[in-house]
Short mmCIF file of N, CA, C and O and ligand atoms in Angstrom, two decimals:
data_model
loop_
_atom_site.label_atom_id
_atom_site.label_comp_id
_atom_site.label_asym_id
_atom_site.label_seq_id
_atom_site.Cartn_x
_atom_site.Cartn_y
_atom_site.Cartn_z
N MET A 1 -39.86 21.56 -103.80
CA MET A 1 -40.12 22.94 -104.49
C MET A 1 -38.66 23.45 -104.76
O MET A 1 -37.97 23.63 -103.80
N GLN A 2 -38.42 23.99 -105.93
CA GLN A 2 -37.18 24.54 -106.27
C GLN A 2 -37.11 26.06 -105.78
O GLN A 2 -37.99 26.99 -106.04
N ASP A 3 -35.83 26.45 -105.22
CA ASP A 3 -35.79 27.62 -104.61
C ASP A 3 -34.48 28.14 -104.95
O ASP A 3 -33.47 27.37 -105.40
N TRP A 4 -34.01 29.47 -104.82
CA TRP A 4 -32.86 30.02 -105.04
C TRP A 4 -32.53 30.98 -103.78
O TRP A 4 -33.39 31.53 -103.18
N PRO A 5 -31.30 31.03 -103.56
CA PRO A 5 -30.86 32.16 -102.50
C PRO A 5 -30.98 33.65 -103.13
O PRO A 5 -30.79 33.87 -104.08
N GLY A 6 -31.70 34.54 -102.23
CA GLY A 6 -31.87 35.80 -102.52
C GLY A 6 -32.72 35.93 -103.71
O GLY A 6 -33.62 35.49 -103.70
N ILE A 7 -32.33 37.01 -104.52
CA ILE A 7 -33.18 37.54 -105.77
C ILE A 7 -32.62 37.20 -107.09
O ILE A 7 -31.36 37.55 -107.21
N LEU A 8 -33.32 36.62 -107.97
CA LEU A 8 -32.75 36.41 -109.34
C LEU A 8 -33.19 37.71 -110.03
O LEU A 8 -34.20 38.39 -109.94
N THR A 9 -32.20 38.30 -110.94
CA THR A 9 -32.54 39.25 -111.92
C THR A 9 -32.59 38.68 -113.37
O THR A 9 -31.97 37.78 -113.78
N GLY A 10 -33.31 39.76 -114.20
CA GLY A 10 -33.39 39.28 -115.48
C GLY A 10 -33.95 40.46 -116.12
O GLY A 10 -34.30 41.57 -115.71
N GLY A 11 -34.14 40.28 -117.58
CA GLY A 11 -34.65 41.43 -118.48
C GLY A 11 -34.77 40.89 -119.91
O GLY A 11 -34.21 39.89 -120.18
N CYS A 12 -35.24 41.79 -120.67
CA CYS A 12 -35.39 41.71 -122.25
C CYS A 12 -33.96 41.86 -122.69
O CYS A 12 -32.77 42.21 -122.00
N LEU A 13 -33.75 41.76 -124.03
CA LEU A 13 -32.45 41.87 -124.83
C LEU A 13 -31.99 43.19 -124.77
O LEU A 13 -30.84 43.47 -124.68
N CYS A 14 -32.84 44.24 -124.96
CA CYS A 14 -32.31 45.62 -124.99
C CYS A 14 -32.13 46.19 -123.52
O CYS A 14 -31.39 47.27 -123.47
N GLY A 15 -32.80 45.63 -122.60
CA GLY A 15 -32.46 46.09 -121.09
C GLY A 15 -33.59 47.03 -120.85
O GLY A 15 -33.60 47.65 -119.68
N ASP A 16 -34.62 47.61 -121.57
CA ASP A 16 -35.77 48.50 -121.25
C ASP A 16 -36.45 48.03 -120.23
O ASP A 16 -37.08 48.74 -119.42
N ILE A 17 -36.63 46.54 -120.07
CA ILE A 17 -37.53 46.08 -119.07
C ILE A 17 -36.60 45.17 -118.30
O ILE A 17 -35.85 44.26 -118.82
N ARG A 18 -36.59 45.43 -116.94
CA ARG A 18 -35.78 44.53 -116.03
C ARG A 18 -37.00 44.09 -114.98
O ARG A 18 -37.73 44.70 -114.72
N TYR A 19 -36.39 42.93 -114.28
CA TYR A 19 -37.29 42.55 -113.35
C TYR A 19 -36.47 41.67 -112.22
O TYR A 19 -35.24 41.36 -112.48
N GLU A 20 -37.01 41.53 -111.01
CA GLU A 20 -36.49 40.76 -109.93
C GLU A 20 -37.41 39.66 -109.49
O GLU A 20 -38.69 39.86 -109.49
N LEU A 21 -36.96 38.53 -109.35
CA LEU A 21 -37.85 37.31 -109.06
C LEU A 21 -37.35 36.77 -107.68
O LEU A 21 -36.06 36.37 -107.50
N LYS A 22 -38.35 36.58 -106.74
CA LYS A 22 -38.06 35.84 -105.57
C LYS A 22 -38.57 34.34 -105.56
O LYS A 22 -39.54 34.04 -106.40
N GLY A 23 -37.91 33.47 -104.98
CA GLY A 23 -38.26 32.11 -104.89
C GLY A 23 -39.45 31.85 -103.89
O GLY A 23 -39.95 32.90 -103.13
N PRO A 24 -39.86 30.70 -103.86
CA PRO A 24 -39.71 29.38 -104.46
C PRO A 24 -40.32 29.36 -105.80
O PRO A 24 -41.51 30.10 -105.95
N ALA A 25 -39.97 28.61 -106.84
CA ALA A 25 -40.86 28.30 -107.89
C ALA A 25 -41.96 27.27 -107.62
O ALA A 25 -41.78 26.36 -107.11
N LEU A 26 -43.07 27.57 -108.13
CA LEU A 26 -44.07 26.54 -108.31
C LEU A 26 -43.71 25.24 -109.28
O LEU A 26 -43.95 24.17 -108.80
N PHE A 27 -43.13 25.64 -110.30
CA PHE A 27 -42.67 24.61 -111.13
C PHE A 27 -41.46 25.32 -112.02
O PHE A 27 -41.52 26.68 -112.26
N VAL A 28 -40.74 24.40 -112.61
CA VAL A 28 -39.74 24.92 -113.65
C VAL A 28 -39.91 23.81 -114.77
O VAL A 28 -39.61 22.60 -114.60
N GLY A 29 -40.22 24.04 -115.90
CA GLY A 29 -40.39 23.14 -116.99
C GLY A 29 -40.20 23.51 -118.35
O GLY A 29 -39.91 24.88 -118.79
N GLN A 30 -39.94 22.55 -119.26
CA GLN A 30 -40.05 22.90 -120.73
C GLN A 30 -41.27 22.77 -121.28
O GLN A 30 -41.94 21.77 -121.21
N CYS A 31 -41.82 23.75 -121.98
CA CYS A 31 -42.97 23.82 -122.56
C CYS A 31 -42.92 23.70 -124.03
O CYS A 31 -42.47 24.47 -124.60
N CYS A 32 -43.61 22.58 -124.51
CA CYS A 32 -43.50 22.46 -125.97
C CYS A 32 -45.06 22.84 -126.69
O CYS A 32 -45.17 22.28 -127.82
N CYS A 33 -45.80 23.58 -126.01
CA CYS A 33 -47.01 23.88 -126.57
C CYS A 33 -46.88 24.69 -127.86
O CYS A 33 -45.97 25.21 -128.20
N ARG A 34 -47.69 24.48 -128.72
CA ARG A 34 -47.72 25.32 -130.05
C ARG A 34 -47.70 26.80 -129.95
O ARG A 34 -47.02 27.47 -130.64
N ASP A 35 -48.46 27.28 -128.85
CA ASP A 35 -48.47 28.83 -128.50
C ASP A 35 -47.20 29.25 -128.18
O ASP A 35 -46.62 30.31 -128.73
N CYS A 36 -46.44 28.49 -127.41
CA CYS A 36 -45.00 28.86 -127.10
C CYS A 36 -44.07 28.69 -128.39
O CYS A 36 -43.29 29.71 -128.53
N GLN A 37 -44.18 27.79 -129.29
CA GLN A 37 -43.50 27.65 -130.45
C GLN A 37 -43.70 28.81 -131.23
O GLN A 37 -42.80 29.53 -131.82
N LYS A 38 -45.01 29.23 -131.39
CA LYS A 38 -45.27 30.40 -132.31
C LYS A 38 -44.85 31.62 -131.70
O LYS A 38 -44.40 32.61 -132.47
N ALA A 39 -45.03 31.74 -130.53
CA ALA A 39 -44.78 33.03 -129.82
C ALA A 39 -43.14 33.23 -129.79
O ALA A 39 -42.70 34.55 -129.83
N THR A 40 -42.32 32.24 -129.86
CA THR A 40 -40.81 32.33 -129.71
C THR A 40 -39.96 31.95 -130.89
O THR A 40 -38.85 32.20 -131.04
N GLY A 41 -40.71 31.31 -131.86
CA GLY A 41 -40.15 30.63 -133.14
C GLY A 41 -39.11 29.51 -132.54
O GLY A 41 -38.20 29.20 -133.32
N THR A 42 -39.27 28.91 -131.57
CA THR A 42 -38.39 27.82 -131.09
C THR A 42 -39.28 26.60 -130.91
O THR A 42 -40.43 26.51 -130.89
N GLY A 43 -38.56 25.58 -130.51
CA GLY A 43 -39.24 24.17 -130.39
C GLY A 43 -39.82 23.97 -129.11
O GLY A 43 -40.84 23.56 -128.91
N HIS A 44 -39.46 24.91 -128.13
CA HIS A 44 -40.02 24.85 -126.73
C HIS A 44 -39.46 26.05 -125.98
O HIS A 44 -38.41 26.58 -126.30
N THR A 45 -40.06 26.29 -124.99
CA THR A 45 -39.67 27.49 -124.02
C THR A 45 -39.53 26.89 -122.61
O THR A 45 -40.17 25.97 -122.23
N THR A 46 -38.45 27.33 -122.01
CA THR A 46 -38.26 27.07 -120.52
C THR A 46 -38.78 28.00 -119.40
O THR A 46 -38.63 29.35 -119.87
N ILE A 47 -39.71 27.51 -118.65
CA ILE A 47 -40.64 28.57 -118.07
C ILE A 47 -40.58 28.20 -116.54
O ILE A 47 -40.32 27.17 -116.10
N ILE A 48 -40.56 29.21 -115.92
CA ILE A 48 -40.82 29.24 -114.24
C ILE A 48 -41.95 29.81 -113.63
O ILE A 48 -42.29 31.01 -113.82
N GLY A 49 -42.78 28.96 -112.94
CA GLY A 49 -44.26 29.46 -112.48
C GLY A 49 -43.92 30.06 -111.06
O GLY A 49 -43.36 29.28 -110.17
N VAL A 50 -44.27 31.13 -110.79
CA VAL A 50 -44.16 31.83 -109.41
C VAL A 50 -45.45 32.36 -109.13
O VAL A 50 -46.36 32.74 -110.02
N LEU A 51 -45.64 32.79 -107.71
CA LEU A 51 -46.74 33.58 -107.47
C LEU A 51 -46.59 35.02 -107.95
O LEU A 51 -45.33 35.51 -107.75
N ARG A 52 -47.64 35.73 -108.42
CA ARG A 52 -47.50 37.33 -108.81
C ARG A 52 -46.69 38.00 -107.95
O ARG A 52 -45.85 38.87 -108.54
N PRO A 53 -47.02 37.93 -106.60
CA PRO A 53 -46.14 39.06 -105.85
C PRO A 53 -44.59 38.65 -105.76
O PRO A 53 -43.67 39.53 -105.39
N GLN A 54 -44.13 37.63 -106.23
CA GLN A 54 -42.58 37.11 -106.37
C GLN A 54 -41.97 37.75 -107.49
O GLN A 54 -40.78 37.91 -107.43
N LEU A 55 -42.80 38.40 -108.53
CA LEU A 55 -42.29 39.08 -109.65
C LEU A 55 -42.28 40.68 -109.31
O LEU A 55 -43.39 41.26 -109.10
N SER A 56 -41.12 41.37 -109.32
CA SER A 56 -41.38 42.85 -109.56
C SER A 56 -40.66 43.45 -110.82
O SER A 56 -39.49 42.90 -111.25
N LEU A 57 -41.14 44.34 -111.32
CA LEU A 57 -40.79 44.78 -112.75
C LEU A 57 -40.51 46.27 -112.72
O LEU A 57 -40.95 47.09 -112.14
N GLN A 58 -39.41 46.46 -113.56
CA GLN A 58 -39.19 47.88 -114.09
C GLN A 58 -39.42 48.09 -115.43
O GLN A 58 -38.70 47.33 -116.30
N GLY A 59 -40.22 49.02 -115.89
CA GLY A 59 -40.53 49.09 -117.45
C GLY A 59 -42.04 48.47 -117.48
O GLY A 59 -42.71 48.04 -116.57
N SER A 60 -42.45 48.64 -118.94
CA SER A 60 -43.78 48.39 -119.19
C SER A 60 -43.86 47.41 -120.49
O SER A 60 -43.78 47.94 -121.52
N PRO A 61 -43.96 46.29 -120.19
CA PRO A 61 -44.04 45.27 -121.44
C PRO A 61 -45.40 45.59 -122.18
O PRO A 61 -46.32 46.05 -121.61
N ARG A 62 -45.32 45.13 -123.49
CA ARG A 62 -46.49 45.17 -124.18
C ARG A 62 -47.23 43.67 -123.98
O ARG A 62 -46.68 42.95 -123.55
N MET A 63 -48.37 43.59 -124.46
CA MET A 63 -49.16 42.42 -124.22
C MET A 63 -49.86 41.86 -125.36
O MET A 63 -50.39 42.83 -126.28
N TYR A 64 -49.83 40.49 -125.59
CA TYR A 64 -50.42 39.92 -126.59
C TYR A 64 -51.36 38.73 -125.98
O TYR A 64 -51.03 37.93 -125.43
N SER A 65 -52.70 38.79 -126.12
CA SER A 65 -53.69 38.16 -125.38
C SER A 65 -54.33 37.10 -126.40
O SER A 65 -54.81 37.57 -127.58
N CYS A 66 -54.33 35.74 -126.18
CA CYS A 66 -55.07 34.80 -126.94
C CYS A 66 -55.75 33.74 -126.09
O CYS A 66 -55.60 33.83 -124.81
N LYS A 67 -56.52 32.82 -126.59
CA LYS A 67 -57.12 31.84 -125.91
C LYS A 67 -56.30 30.63 -125.53
O LYS A 67 -55.73 30.22 -126.59
N GLY A 68 -56.22 30.15 -124.31
CA GLY A 68 -55.56 28.95 -124.16
C GLY A 68 -56.34 27.78 -124.31
O GLY A 68 -57.40 27.99 -124.77
N ASP A 69 -55.63 26.38 -124.15
CA ASP A 69 -56.43 25.37 -124.67
C ASP A 69 -57.68 24.95 -123.52
O ASP A 69 -58.38 24.09 -123.89
N THR A 70 -57.62 25.58 -122.52
CA THR A 70 -58.65 25.50 -121.56
C THR A 70 -59.71 26.54 -121.74
O THR A 70 -60.83 26.63 -120.85
N GLY A 71 -59.64 27.34 -122.55
CA GLY A 71 -60.67 28.49 -122.94
C GLY A 71 -60.27 29.80 -122.25
O GLY A 71 -61.14 30.76 -122.48
N GLY A 72 -59.29 29.78 -121.53
CA GLY A 72 -59.16 31.20 -120.64
C GLY A 72 -58.10 31.99 -121.55
O GLY A 72 -57.54 31.55 -122.55
N ASP A 73 -57.99 33.32 -121.11
CA ASP A 73 -57.18 34.21 -121.85
C ASP A 73 -55.76 33.82 -121.35
O ASP A 73 -55.50 33.72 -120.18
N VAL A 74 -54.79 33.85 -122.28
CA VAL A 74 -53.34 33.75 -122.04
C VAL A 74 -52.77 34.94 -122.55
O VAL A 74 -52.97 35.37 -123.76
N VAL A 75 -51.85 35.58 -121.67
CA VAL A 75 -51.23 37.06 -121.99
C VAL A 75 -50.00 36.88 -121.87
O VAL A 75 -49.33 36.52 -121.05
N ARG A 76 -49.36 37.13 -123.24
CA ARG A 76 -47.87 37.17 -123.19
C ARG A 76 -47.19 38.54 -123.10
O ARG A 76 -47.71 39.23 -124.00
N HIS A 77 -46.31 38.79 -122.34
CA HIS A 77 -45.78 39.98 -121.99
C HIS A 77 -44.47 40.09 -122.64
O HIS A 77 -43.41 39.18 -122.40
N PHE A 78 -44.06 41.18 -123.42
CA PHE A 78 -42.76 41.29 -124.17
C PHE A 78 -42.25 42.70 -124.15
O PHE A 78 -43.27 43.60 -124.15
N CYS A 79 -41.20 42.81 -124.61
CA CYS A 79 -40.61 44.11 -124.70
C CYS A 79 -41.00 44.78 -126.20
O CYS A 79 -40.78 44.10 -127.26
N GLU A 80 -41.54 45.99 -126.16
CA GLU A 80 -41.97 46.62 -127.33
C GLU A 80 -40.82 47.04 -128.25
O GLU A 80 -40.83 46.91 -129.63
N ARG A 81 -39.70 47.25 -127.62
CA ARG A 81 -38.46 47.66 -128.42
C ARG A 81 -37.58 46.52 -129.17
O ARG A 81 -37.51 46.47 -130.33
N CYS A 82 -37.46 45.61 -128.43
CA CYS A 82 -36.54 44.46 -128.81
C CYS A 82 -37.31 43.16 -129.15
O CYS A 82 -36.75 42.22 -129.67
N GLY A 83 -38.65 43.21 -128.60
CA GLY A 83 -39.36 42.05 -128.85
C GLY A 83 -39.08 40.80 -127.85
O GLY A 83 -39.74 39.45 -128.02
N GLY A 84 -38.17 40.97 -126.95
CA GLY A 84 -37.89 39.97 -126.17
C GLY A 84 -38.98 39.55 -125.07
O GLY A 84 -39.59 40.30 -124.52
N ARG A 85 -39.14 38.18 -125.12
CA ARG A 85 -40.28 37.53 -124.37
C ARG A 85 -39.86 37.51 -122.88
O ARG A 85 -38.72 37.22 -122.58
N LEU A 86 -40.86 37.98 -122.04
CA LEU A 86 -40.33 38.09 -120.55
C LEU A 86 -41.19 37.04 -119.74
O LEU A 86 -40.74 36.35 -118.79
N TYR A 87 -42.63 37.21 -119.76
CA TYR A 87 -43.39 36.18 -118.92
C TYR A 87 -44.75 36.26 -119.47
O TYR A 87 -45.24 36.90 -120.39
N THR A 88 -45.52 35.17 -119.09
CA THR A 88 -46.96 35.00 -119.48
C THR A 88 -47.91 35.01 -118.12
O THR A 88 -47.44 34.48 -117.10
N THR A 89 -49.11 35.57 -118.22
CA THR A 89 -50.18 35.41 -117.38
C THR A 89 -51.31 34.80 -117.96
O THR A 89 -51.50 34.75 -119.12
N GLY A 90 -52.35 34.41 -117.11
CA GLY A 90 -53.47 33.70 -117.61
C GLY A 90 -54.68 33.83 -116.74
O GLY A 90 -54.52 33.75 -115.62
N SER A 91 -55.96 33.91 -117.47
CA SER A 91 -57.02 34.14 -116.48
C SER A 91 -57.39 32.64 -115.72
O SER A 91 -58.04 32.66 -114.72
N SER A 92 -56.98 31.45 -116.35
CA SER A 92 -57.29 30.23 -115.50
C SER A 92 -56.22 29.95 -114.36
O SER A 92 -56.53 29.21 -113.60
N ILE A 93 -55.18 30.71 -114.35
CA ILE A 93 -54.11 30.66 -113.27
C ILE A 93 -53.79 32.04 -112.74
O ILE A 93 -52.68 32.40 -112.89
N ASP A 94 -54.78 32.84 -112.45
CA ASP A 94 -54.53 34.38 -112.21
C ASP A 94 -53.75 34.68 -111.09
O ASP A 94 -53.48 35.90 -111.04
N ASP A 95 -53.33 33.95 -110.12
CA ASP A 95 -52.38 34.12 -109.14
C ASP A 95 -50.99 33.92 -109.62
O ASP A 95 -50.01 34.04 -108.59
N VAL A 96 -50.88 33.27 -110.69
CA VAL A 96 -49.43 32.77 -110.95
C VAL A 96 -48.89 33.51 -112.31
O VAL A 96 -49.76 34.05 -113.19
N VAL A 97 -47.54 33.75 -112.43
CA VAL A 97 -46.95 34.53 -113.43
C VAL A 97 -45.80 33.42 -113.84
O VAL A 97 -45.25 32.74 -113.07
N ILE A 98 -45.80 33.22 -115.25
CA ILE A 98 -44.93 32.32 -115.86
C ILE A 98 -43.63 33.16 -116.68
O ILE A 98 -44.07 33.62 -117.63
N ILE A 99 -42.47 32.92 -115.96
CA ILE A 99 -41.34 33.72 -116.53
C ILE A 99 -40.68 32.92 -117.51
O ILE A 99 -40.49 31.55 -117.28
N GLN A 100 -40.26 33.36 -118.53
CA GLN A 100 -39.31 32.72 -119.50
C GLN A 100 -37.94 32.93 -118.96
O GLN A 100 -37.18 33.76 -118.80
N ALA A 101 -37.29 31.43 -118.67
CA ALA A 101 -36.10 31.26 -118.02
C ALA A 101 -34.98 31.92 -118.70
O ALA A 101 -34.02 32.27 -118.04
N GLY A 102 -35.01 32.05 -120.20
CA GLY A 102 -34.11 32.45 -120.91
C GLY A 102 -33.76 33.84 -120.84
O GLY A 102 -32.83 34.60 -121.06
N SER A 103 -34.87 34.72 -120.14
CA SER A 103 -34.52 36.10 -119.85
C SER A 103 -33.72 36.48 -118.55
O SER A 103 -33.58 37.61 -118.30
N LEU A 104 -33.59 35.38 -117.70
CA LEU A 104 -32.75 35.53 -116.57
C LEU A 104 -31.36 36.02 -117.01
O LEU A 104 -30.85 35.54 -117.94
N ASP A 105 -30.69 36.73 -115.94
CA ASP A 105 -29.28 37.11 -116.18
C ASP A 105 -28.49 35.83 -116.22
O ASP A 105 -27.36 35.67 -116.74
N ASP A 106 -28.84 35.00 -115.29
CA ASP A 106 -28.25 33.61 -115.07
C ASP A 106 -29.26 32.56 -115.21
O ASP A 106 -29.82 32.12 -114.25
N PRO A 107 -29.32 32.16 -116.47
CA PRO A 107 -30.39 31.19 -116.59
C PRO A 107 -30.13 29.56 -115.86
O PRO A 107 -30.97 28.89 -115.74
N ASN A 108 -28.71 29.45 -115.53
CA ASN A 108 -28.53 28.42 -114.86
C ASN A 108 -28.88 28.32 -113.37
O ASN A 108 -28.87 27.49 -112.71
N ALA A 109 -29.51 29.58 -113.01
CA ALA A 109 -29.94 29.61 -111.60
C ALA A 109 -31.22 28.59 -111.27
O ALA A 109 -31.60 28.47 -110.08
N VAL A 110 -31.94 28.24 -112.42
CA VAL A 110 -32.87 27.28 -112.36
C VAL A 110 -32.73 25.87 -113.05
O VAL A 110 -32.02 25.87 -114.04
N THR A 111 -33.28 24.94 -112.71
CA THR A 111 -33.16 23.62 -113.37
C THR A 111 -34.59 23.08 -113.92
O THR A 111 -35.37 22.82 -112.97
N PRO A 112 -34.69 22.78 -115.10
CA PRO A 112 -36.16 22.26 -115.64
C PRO A 112 -36.30 21.04 -114.74
O PRO A 112 -35.26 20.12 -114.66
N GLU A 113 -37.54 20.79 -114.39
CA GLU A 113 -38.07 19.58 -113.64
C GLU A 113 -38.76 18.54 -114.46
O GLU A 113 -39.17 17.55 -114.18
N ASN A 114 -39.38 19.07 -115.56
CA ASN A 114 -40.20 18.33 -116.22
C ASN A 114 -40.48 18.82 -117.82
O ASN A 114 -39.89 19.91 -118.01
N VAL A 115 -41.08 18.12 -118.77
CA VAL A 115 -41.42 18.68 -119.96
C VAL A 115 -42.89 18.51 -120.20
O VAL A 115 -43.46 17.44 -119.85
N ILE A 116 -43.52 19.65 -120.53
CA ILE A 116 -44.97 19.72 -120.63
C ILE A 116 -45.52 19.93 -122.14
O ILE A 116 -44.68 20.43 -122.92
N TYR A 117 -46.75 19.66 -122.36
CA TYR A 117 -47.31 19.68 -123.78
C TYR A 117 -46.43 18.81 -124.68
O TYR A 117 -46.21 19.27 -125.68
N THR A 118 -45.92 17.59 -124.41
CA THR A 118 -45.11 16.81 -125.23
C THR A 118 -46.04 16.59 -126.28
O THR A 118 -45.23 16.10 -127.40
N LYS A 119 -47.28 16.62 -126.33
CA LYS A 119 -48.05 16.21 -127.52
C LYS A 119 -47.85 17.20 -128.67
O LYS A 119 -48.10 16.59 -129.76
N ASP A 120 -47.37 18.30 -128.33
CA ASP A 120 -47.09 19.18 -129.46
C ASP A 120 -45.49 19.34 -129.77
O ASP A 120 -45.22 20.24 -130.52
N ALA A 121 -44.71 18.62 -129.02
CA ALA A 121 -43.19 18.81 -129.22
C ALA A 121 -42.88 18.39 -130.76
O ALA A 121 -43.40 17.33 -131.20
N PRO A 122 -42.05 19.25 -131.25
CA PRO A 122 -41.62 18.81 -132.76
C PRO A 122 -40.71 17.55 -132.49
O PRO A 122 -39.93 17.45 -131.56
N LYS A 123 -40.55 16.74 -133.64
CA LYS A 123 -39.84 15.63 -133.60
C LYS A 123 -38.26 16.00 -133.49
O LYS A 123 -37.47 15.06 -133.00
N TRP A 124 -37.85 17.10 -133.95
CA TRP A 124 -36.36 17.38 -133.98
C TRP A 124 -35.89 18.03 -132.63
O TRP A 124 -34.67 18.42 -132.41
N ASP A 125 -36.93 18.24 -131.63
CA ASP A 125 -36.38 18.95 -130.34
C ASP A 125 -35.98 17.84 -129.52
O ASP A 125 -36.59 16.64 -129.55
N PHE A 126 -35.08 18.14 -128.48
CA PHE A 126 -34.40 16.95 -127.65
C PHE A 126 -34.67 17.39 -126.26
O PHE A 126 -34.43 18.69 -125.84
N PHE A 127 -34.86 16.50 -125.43
CA PHE A 127 -35.05 16.79 -123.98
C PHE A 127 -34.28 15.88 -123.07
O PHE A 127 -34.19 14.60 -123.39
N ASP A 128 -33.95 16.18 -121.86
CA ASP A 128 -33.24 15.28 -121.03
C ASP A 128 -34.15 14.07 -120.83
O ASP A 128 -35.28 14.06 -120.29
N PRO A 129 -33.73 12.87 -121.22
CA PRO A 129 -34.40 11.62 -121.16
C PRO A 129 -34.84 11.38 -119.51
O PRO A 129 -35.90 10.70 -119.21
N ALA A 130 -34.12 12.01 -118.56
CA ALA A 130 -34.46 11.64 -117.12
C ALA A 130 -35.70 12.56 -116.68
O ALA A 130 -36.09 12.14 -115.66
N LEU A 131 -36.12 13.54 -117.51
CA LEU A 131 -37.11 14.39 -116.88
C LEU A 131 -38.52 13.65 -117.13
O LEU A 131 -38.74 13.07 -118.21
N PRO A 132 -39.52 14.00 -116.14
CA PRO A 132 -40.65 13.42 -116.32
C PRO A 132 -41.50 14.25 -117.36
O PRO A 132 -41.32 15.28 -117.51
N LYS A 133 -42.12 13.50 -118.24
CA LYS A 133 -43.01 14.30 -119.48
C LYS A 133 -44.38 14.08 -119.17
O LYS A 133 -45.01 13.06 -118.78
N PHE A 134 -45.08 15.29 -119.58
CA PHE A 134 -46.59 15.26 -119.51
C PHE A 134 -47.14 15.75 -120.70
O PHE A 134 -46.59 16.65 -121.41
N PRO A 135 -48.08 15.10 -121.26
CA PRO A 135 -48.76 15.48 -122.54
C PRO A 135 -49.40 16.84 -122.64
O PRO A 135 -49.41 17.48 -123.62
N ALA A 136 -49.83 17.40 -121.43
CA ALA A 136 -50.30 18.70 -121.43
C ALA A 136 -49.87 19.47 -120.25
O ALA A 136 -48.57 19.49 -120.10
N MET A 137 -50.66 19.99 -119.32
CA MET A 137 -50.35 20.90 -118.17
C MET A 137 -49.48 20.10 -117.06
O MET A 137 -49.74 18.98 -116.85
N PRO A 138 -48.59 20.63 -116.55
CA PRO A 138 -47.95 20.08 -115.32
C PRO A 138 -48.64 20.07 -114.06
O PRO A 138 -49.77 20.72 -113.94
N PRO A 139 -48.24 19.22 -113.13
CA PRO A 139 -48.69 19.27 -111.72
C PRO A 139 -48.24 20.56 -111.11
O PRO A 139 -47.21 20.93 -111.42
N MET A 140 -48.89 21.24 -110.17
CA MET A 140 -48.32 22.40 -109.70
C MET A 140 -48.18 22.08 -108.13
O MET A 140 -49.16 21.52 -107.44
N ASN A 141 -46.87 22.35 -107.63
CA ASN A 141 -46.62 22.21 -106.18
C ASN A 141 -47.14 23.34 -105.46
O ASN A 141 -46.39 24.34 -105.15
N ARG A 142 -48.40 23.27 -105.00
CA ARG A 142 -48.96 24.61 -104.38
C ARG A 142 -49.32 24.38 -102.91
O ARG A 142 -49.97 25.17 -102.56
N ASP A 143 -48.73 23.55 -102.21
CA ASP A 143 -48.91 23.47 -100.78
C ASP A 143 -47.88 24.46 -100.05
O ASP A 143 -46.77 24.27 -100.26
ZN1 ZN B 1 -36.16 45.00 -124.86
ZN1 ZN B 2 -46.39 26.59 -123.91
#
């Protein structure tokens, strides 16, 4: 399980929303699902799964909710002013919050462990060949 010393800090592009993140991570992955592509305009997003109490927030993100591929609600939280994506929550994993790793002040504080939803990955995107790949959801290290 990936952990980091102390607390990681992060926030949106304009700085209206800031957060602190405690370890350890349940997973750190590259997500290639179509929803992540559409929400960010990129080939994939890098995500950090933690339990909800590990995230503390300053500011009020806006939310956009849609249905995930398991039929649950997937809620994407972002800054109203700059549009910066911050994290995602979902009714099928309601004790977990999924942080956008690019919103960290130091994105190198975490290291992707796998690539998920490879079934949706664009042909032009590139991933570390050494990383395990999963066609859909990742395994969660929840012990
Ligand atoms: Zn902002
Ligand atoms: Zn995704």
